[in-house]
Amino acid sequence: QKEVEQDPGPLSVPEGAIVSLNCTYSNSAFQYFMWYRQYSRKGPELLMYTYSSGNKEDGRFTAQVDKSSKYISLFIRDSQPSDSATYLCAMSARYGGATNKLIFGTGTLLAVQP
Amino acid sequence: EAGVAQSPRYKIIEKRQSVAFWCNPISGHATLYWYQQILGQGPKLLIQFQNNGVVDDSQLPKDRFSAERLKGVDSTLKIQPAKLEDSAVYLCASSPTGGGSPLHFGNGTRLTVT
């Protein structure tokens, strides 16, 4: 079993739709949860960052973490064609403050149709 | 703030040849990472440096891959000899510290081994 599971998609939605992206994980030591957005032929860029459980909102984006279910989500409201990209979930545990081994999901390819 | 710089952007080599990639992290970032991203997969950590010391190289194929970070700033990743399965995007990332801080990625070097 992979440490982080993510549906690769592709996911195609019409402009203005609410998008839900999800990841599950198996390592209960994970405490830091991130979502990265990766445009074609570019490096991943940090979109959302949360520590432990709870919700975090930033504009049209909301990240949710449910540690009891080992499940994280990213919601995109009023999706735009410019949101078309691959979305990668990533997470890490803290080992004595020294390492930050970030484990990534496979990424979900999202296409927002105008 | 200038981002993570990587070069070259693209490289095509034949199997059994050698290749080197260069990375300049964000100024002041102590931690530097090299990730390998195979098409359709999430990035996989190859090696992590804290200043100029190696923190984690457990997934680095040491019989053919090597990396160094002299003076705790720039880093090079080398493959010698290359195999077909090394075809991937090699991403460099940096962060201010380890232990859960978000990573900032460069745009990567796309390697094709023929």
GROMACS .gro file of C-alpha atoms in nm:
model
  228
    1GLN     CA    1   0.000   0.000   0.000
    2LYS     CA    2   0.130   0.345  -0.093
    3GLU     CA    3   0.171   0.594   0.190
    4VAL     CA    4  -0.035   0.850  -0.003
    5GLU     CA    5  -0.312   0.765  -0.247
    6GLN     CA    6  -0.458   1.013  -0.494
    7ASP     CA    7  -0.694   0.959  -0.786
    8PRO     CA    8  -0.497   1.058  -1.099
    9GLY     CA    9  -0.809   1.166  -1.288
   10PRO     CA   10  -0.832   1.329  -1.534
   11LEU     CA   11  -1.114   1.539  -1.395
   12SER     CA   12  -1.303   1.764  -1.635
   13VAL     CA   13  -1.549   2.024  -1.508
   14PRO     CA   14  -1.730   2.324  -1.657
   15GLU     CA   15  -1.624   2.674  -1.564
   16GLY     CA   16  -1.785   2.788  -1.238
   17ALA     CA   17  -1.815   2.438  -1.092
   18ILE     CA   18  -1.702   2.341  -0.744
   19VAL     CA   19  -1.410   2.101  -0.762
   20SER     CA   20  -1.326   1.848  -0.494
   21LEU     CA   21  -0.983   1.684  -0.487
   22ASN     CA   22  -0.891   1.421  -0.231
   23CYS     CA   23  -0.607   1.216  -0.089
   24THR     CA   24  -0.591   0.938   0.165
   25TYR     CA   25  -0.285   0.834   0.361
   26SER     CA   26  -0.174   0.552   0.585
   27ASN     CA   27   0.098   0.703   0.805
   28SER     CA   28  -0.058   0.843   1.123
   29ALA     CA   29   0.264   1.037   1.193
   30PHE     CA   30   0.188   1.286   0.915
   31GLN     CA   31   0.118   1.631   1.060
   32TYR     CA   32   0.191   1.875   0.777
   33PHE     CA   33  -0.040   1.870   0.478
   34MET     CA   34   0.006   2.064   0.158
   35TRP     CA   35  -0.148   2.107  -0.182
   36TYR     CA   36   0.072   2.198  -0.474
   37ARG     CA   37  -0.043   2.308  -0.818
   38GLN     CA   38   0.170   2.212  -1.116
   39TYR     CA   39   0.117   2.363  -1.458
   40SER     CA   40   0.251   2.178  -1.760
   41ARG     CA   41   0.632   2.196  -1.785
   42LYS     CA   42   0.656   2.391  -1.460
   43GLY     CA   43   0.760   2.302  -1.108
   44PRO     CA   44   0.500   2.252  -0.834
   45GLU     CA   45   0.393   2.570  -0.655
   46LEU     CA   46   0.254   2.572  -0.304
   47LEU     CA   47  -0.118   2.639  -0.293
   48MET     CA   48  -0.229   2.551   0.059
   49TYR     CA   49  -0.049   2.451   0.376
   50THR     CA   50  -0.211   2.318   0.693
   51TYR     CA   51  -0.081   2.177   1.015
   52SER     CA   52  -0.272   1.897   1.188
   53SER     CA   53  -0.652   1.879   1.150
   54GLY     CA   54  -0.904   2.141   1.050
   55ASN     CA   55  -0.996   2.372   0.766
   56LYS     CA   56  -0.809   2.653   0.598
   57GLU     CA   57  -0.953   2.894   0.345
   58ASP     CA   58  -0.770   3.117   0.099
   59GLY     CA   59  -0.985   3.292  -0.157
   60ARG     CA   60  -1.155   3.031  -0.375
   61PHE     CA   61  -0.955   2.749  -0.218
   62THR     CA   62  -1.037   2.552   0.097
   63ALA     CA   63  -0.822   2.276   0.241
   64GLN     CA   64  -0.960   2.024   0.487
   65VAL     CA   65  -0.774   1.770   0.697
   66ASP     CA   66  -0.941   1.485   0.882
   67LYS     CA   67  -0.667   1.302   1.069
   68SER     CA   68  -0.909   1.054   1.226
   69SER     CA   69  -1.001   0.930   0.876
   70LYS     CA   70  -0.654   0.995   0.728
   71TYR     CA   71  -0.820   1.199   0.454
   72ILE     CA   72  -0.747   1.542   0.311
   73SER     CA   73  -0.940   1.748   0.059
   74LEU     CA   74  -0.900   2.057  -0.153
   75PHE     CA   75  -1.209   2.244  -0.271
   76ILE     CA   76  -1.200   2.498  -0.549
   77ARG     CA   77  -1.502   2.726  -0.576
   78ASP     CA   78  -1.604   2.905  -0.896
   79SER     CA   79  -1.343   2.715  -1.094
   80GLN     CA   80  -1.173   2.898  -1.381
   81PRO     CA   81  -0.994   2.772  -1.694
   82SER     CA   82  -0.673   2.905  -1.537
   83ASP     CA   83  -0.718   2.644  -1.262
   84SER     CA   84  -0.647   2.372  -1.520
   85ALA     CA   85  -0.336   2.198  -1.387
   86THR     CA   86  -0.221   1.893  -1.194
   87TYR     CA   87  -0.291   1.913  -0.821
   88LEU     CA   88  -0.054   1.726  -0.593
   89CYS     CA   89  -0.121   1.652  -0.230
   90ALA     CA   90   0.185   1.621  -0.010
   91MET     CA   91   0.245   1.548   0.353
   92SER     CA   92   0.521   1.502   0.603
   93ALA     CA   93   0.590   1.406   0.961
   94ARG     CA   94   0.838   1.576   1.188
   95TYR     CA   95   1.131   1.356   1.287
   96GLY     CA   96   1.320   1.535   1.558
   97GLY     CA   97   1.296   1.864   1.374
   98ALA     CA   98   1.567   1.771   1.127
   99THR     CA   99   1.399   1.610   0.831
  100ASN     CA  100   1.110   1.717   0.613
  101LYS     CA  101   1.057   1.415   0.394
  102LEU     CA  102   0.764   1.525   0.186
  103ILE     CA  103   0.561   1.238   0.041
  104PHE     CA  104   0.357   1.327  -0.266
  105GLY     CA  105   0.048   1.176  -0.417
  106THR     CA  106   0.048   1.096  -0.788
  107GLY     CA  107  -0.142   1.415  -0.868
  108THR     CA  108  -0.489   1.475  -1.015
  109LEU     CA  109  -0.510   1.633  -1.359
  110LEU     CA  110  -0.788   1.893  -1.364
  111ALA     CA  111  -0.932   2.052  -1.677
  112VAL     CA  112  -1.181   2.339  -1.642
  113GLN     CA  113  -1.375   2.385  -1.962
  114PRO     CA  114  -1.479   2.739  -2.059
  115GLU     CA  115   1.256   3.715  -0.403
  116ALA     CA  116   1.423   3.519  -0.681
  117GLY     CA  117   1.302   3.162  -0.712
  118VAL     CA  118   1.490   2.835  -0.734
  119ALA     CA  119   1.701   2.830  -1.050
  120GLN     CA  120   1.778   2.512  -1.240
  121SER     CA  121   1.971   2.437  -1.555
  122PRO     CA  122   1.958   2.304  -1.813
  123ARG     CA  123   1.584   2.299  -1.881
  124TYR     CA  124   1.607   2.005  -2.119
  125LYS     CA  125   1.867   1.735  -2.183
  126ILE     CA  126   1.869   1.442  -2.423
  127ILE     CA  127   2.140   1.178  -2.386
  128GLU     CA  128   2.199   0.820  -2.488
  129LYS     CA  129   2.198   0.541  -2.234
  130ARG     CA  130   2.531   0.484  -2.058
  131GLN     CA  131   2.625   0.850  -2.101
  132SER     CA  132   2.664   1.084  -1.806
  133VAL     CA  133   2.472   1.403  -1.728
  134ALA     CA  134   2.477   1.673  -1.461
  135PHE     CA  135   2.210   1.912  -1.337
  136TRP     CA  136   2.263   2.235  -1.147
  137CYS     CA  137   2.047   2.406  -0.886
  138ASN     CA  138   2.068   2.743  -0.713
  139PRO     CA  139   1.824   2.763  -0.420
  140ILE     CA  140   1.649   3.068  -0.281
  141SER     CA  141   1.894   3.284  -0.093
  142GLY     CA  142   1.912   3.194   0.274
  143HIS     CA  143   1.736   2.860   0.242
  144ALA     CA  144   1.930   2.605   0.442
  145THR     CA  145   1.758   2.294   0.311
  146LEU     CA  146   1.786   2.174  -0.048
  147TYR     CA  147   1.614   1.878  -0.209
  148TRP     CA  148   1.639   1.687  -0.534
  149TYR     CA  149   1.323   1.514  -0.651
  150GLN     CA  150   1.263   1.283  -0.947
  151GLN     CA  151   0.925   1.308  -1.119
  152ILE     CA  152   0.845   1.037  -1.370
  153LEU     CA  153   0.564   1.115  -1.614
  154GLY     CA  154   0.225   1.062  -1.449
  155GLN     CA  155   0.369   1.029  -1.100
  156GLY     CA  156   0.428   1.254  -0.804
  157PRO     CA  157   0.778   1.375  -0.719
  158LYS     CA  158   0.998   1.127  -0.533
  159LEU     CA  159   1.271   1.250  -0.299
  160LEU     CA  160   1.621   1.151  -0.408
  161ILE     CA  161   1.833   1.345  -0.161
  162GLN     CA  162   1.799   1.617   0.102
  163PHE     CA  163   2.075   1.849   0.219
  164GLN     CA  164   2.076   2.059   0.535
  165ASN     CA  165   2.337   2.326   0.459
  166ASN     CA  166   2.612   2.114   0.299
  167GLY     CA  167   2.539   1.791   0.489
  168VAL     CA  168   2.324   1.504   0.364
  169VAL     CA  169   2.013   1.443   0.576
  170ASP     CA  170   1.839   1.177   0.368
  171ASP     CA  171   1.964   0.992   0.061
  172SER     CA  172   1.784   0.665   0.125
  173GLN     CA  173   1.616   0.665  -0.219
  174LEU     CA  174   1.917   0.776  -0.420
  175PRO     CA  175   2.049   0.498  -0.650
  176LYS     CA  176   2.404   0.545  -0.529
  177ASP     CA  177   2.558   0.314  -0.788
  178ARG     CA  178   2.479   0.571  -1.057
  179PHE     CA  179   2.356   0.891  -0.893
  180SER     CA  180   2.563   1.137  -0.694
  181ALA     CA  181   2.494   1.482  -0.555
  182GLU     CA  182   2.688   1.748  -0.377
  183ARG     CA  183   2.621   2.084  -0.223
  184LEU     CA  184   2.946   2.266  -0.181
  185LYS     CA  185   2.955   2.564   0.055
  186GLY     CA  186   2.591   2.502   0.146
  187VAL     CA  187   2.450   2.694  -0.152
  188ASP     CA  188   2.446   2.557  -0.510
  189SER     CA  189   2.403   2.189  -0.575
  190THR     CA  190   2.472   1.948  -0.861
  191LEU     CA  191   2.311   1.612  -0.930
  192LYS     CA  192   2.495   1.369  -1.156
  193ILE     CA  193   2.392   1.047  -1.325
  194GLN     CA  194   2.660   0.815  -1.455
  195PRO     CA  195   2.587   0.597  -1.645
  196ALA     CA  196   2.229   0.683  -1.739
  197LYS     CA  197   1.961   0.420  -1.799
  198LEU     CA  198   1.640   0.445  -1.999
  199GLU     CA  199   1.436   0.444  -1.676
  200ASP     CA  200   1.612   0.764  -1.563
  201SER     CA  201   1.400   0.960  -1.811
  202ALA     CA  202   1.212   1.202  -1.588
  203VAL     CA  203   1.196   1.559  -1.468
  204TYR     CA  204   1.451   1.636  -1.199
  205LEU     CA  205   1.320   1.900  -0.961
  206CYS     CA  206   1.523   2.098  -0.716
  207ALA     CA  207   1.351   2.254  -0.416
  208SER     CA  208   1.455   2.455  -0.115
  209SER     CA  209   1.307   2.556   0.219
  210PRO     CA  210   1.419   2.783   0.502
  211THR     CA  211   1.440   2.493   0.746
  212GLY     CA  212   1.348   2.129   0.759
  213GLY     CA  213   1.078   1.983   0.980
  214GLY     CA  214   0.758   2.068   0.794
  215SER     CA  215   0.829   2.400   0.625
  216PRO     CA  216   0.687   2.429   0.272
  217LEU     CA  217   0.912   2.364  -0.026
  218HIS     CA  218   0.978   2.605  -0.311
  219PHE     CA  219   1.044   2.427  -0.640
  220GLY     CA  220   1.233   2.518  -0.951
  221ASN     CA  221   1.093   2.438  -1.295
  222GLY     CA  222   1.304   2.127  -1.328
  223THR     CA  223   1.529   1.966  -1.586
  224ARG     CA  224   1.354   1.732  -1.827
  225LEU     CA  225   1.587   1.440  -1.904
  226THR     CA  226   1.529   1.203  -2.193
  227VAL     CA  227   1.751   0.896  -2.216
  228THR     CA  228   1.742   0.723  -2.556
   0.00000   0.00000   0.00000
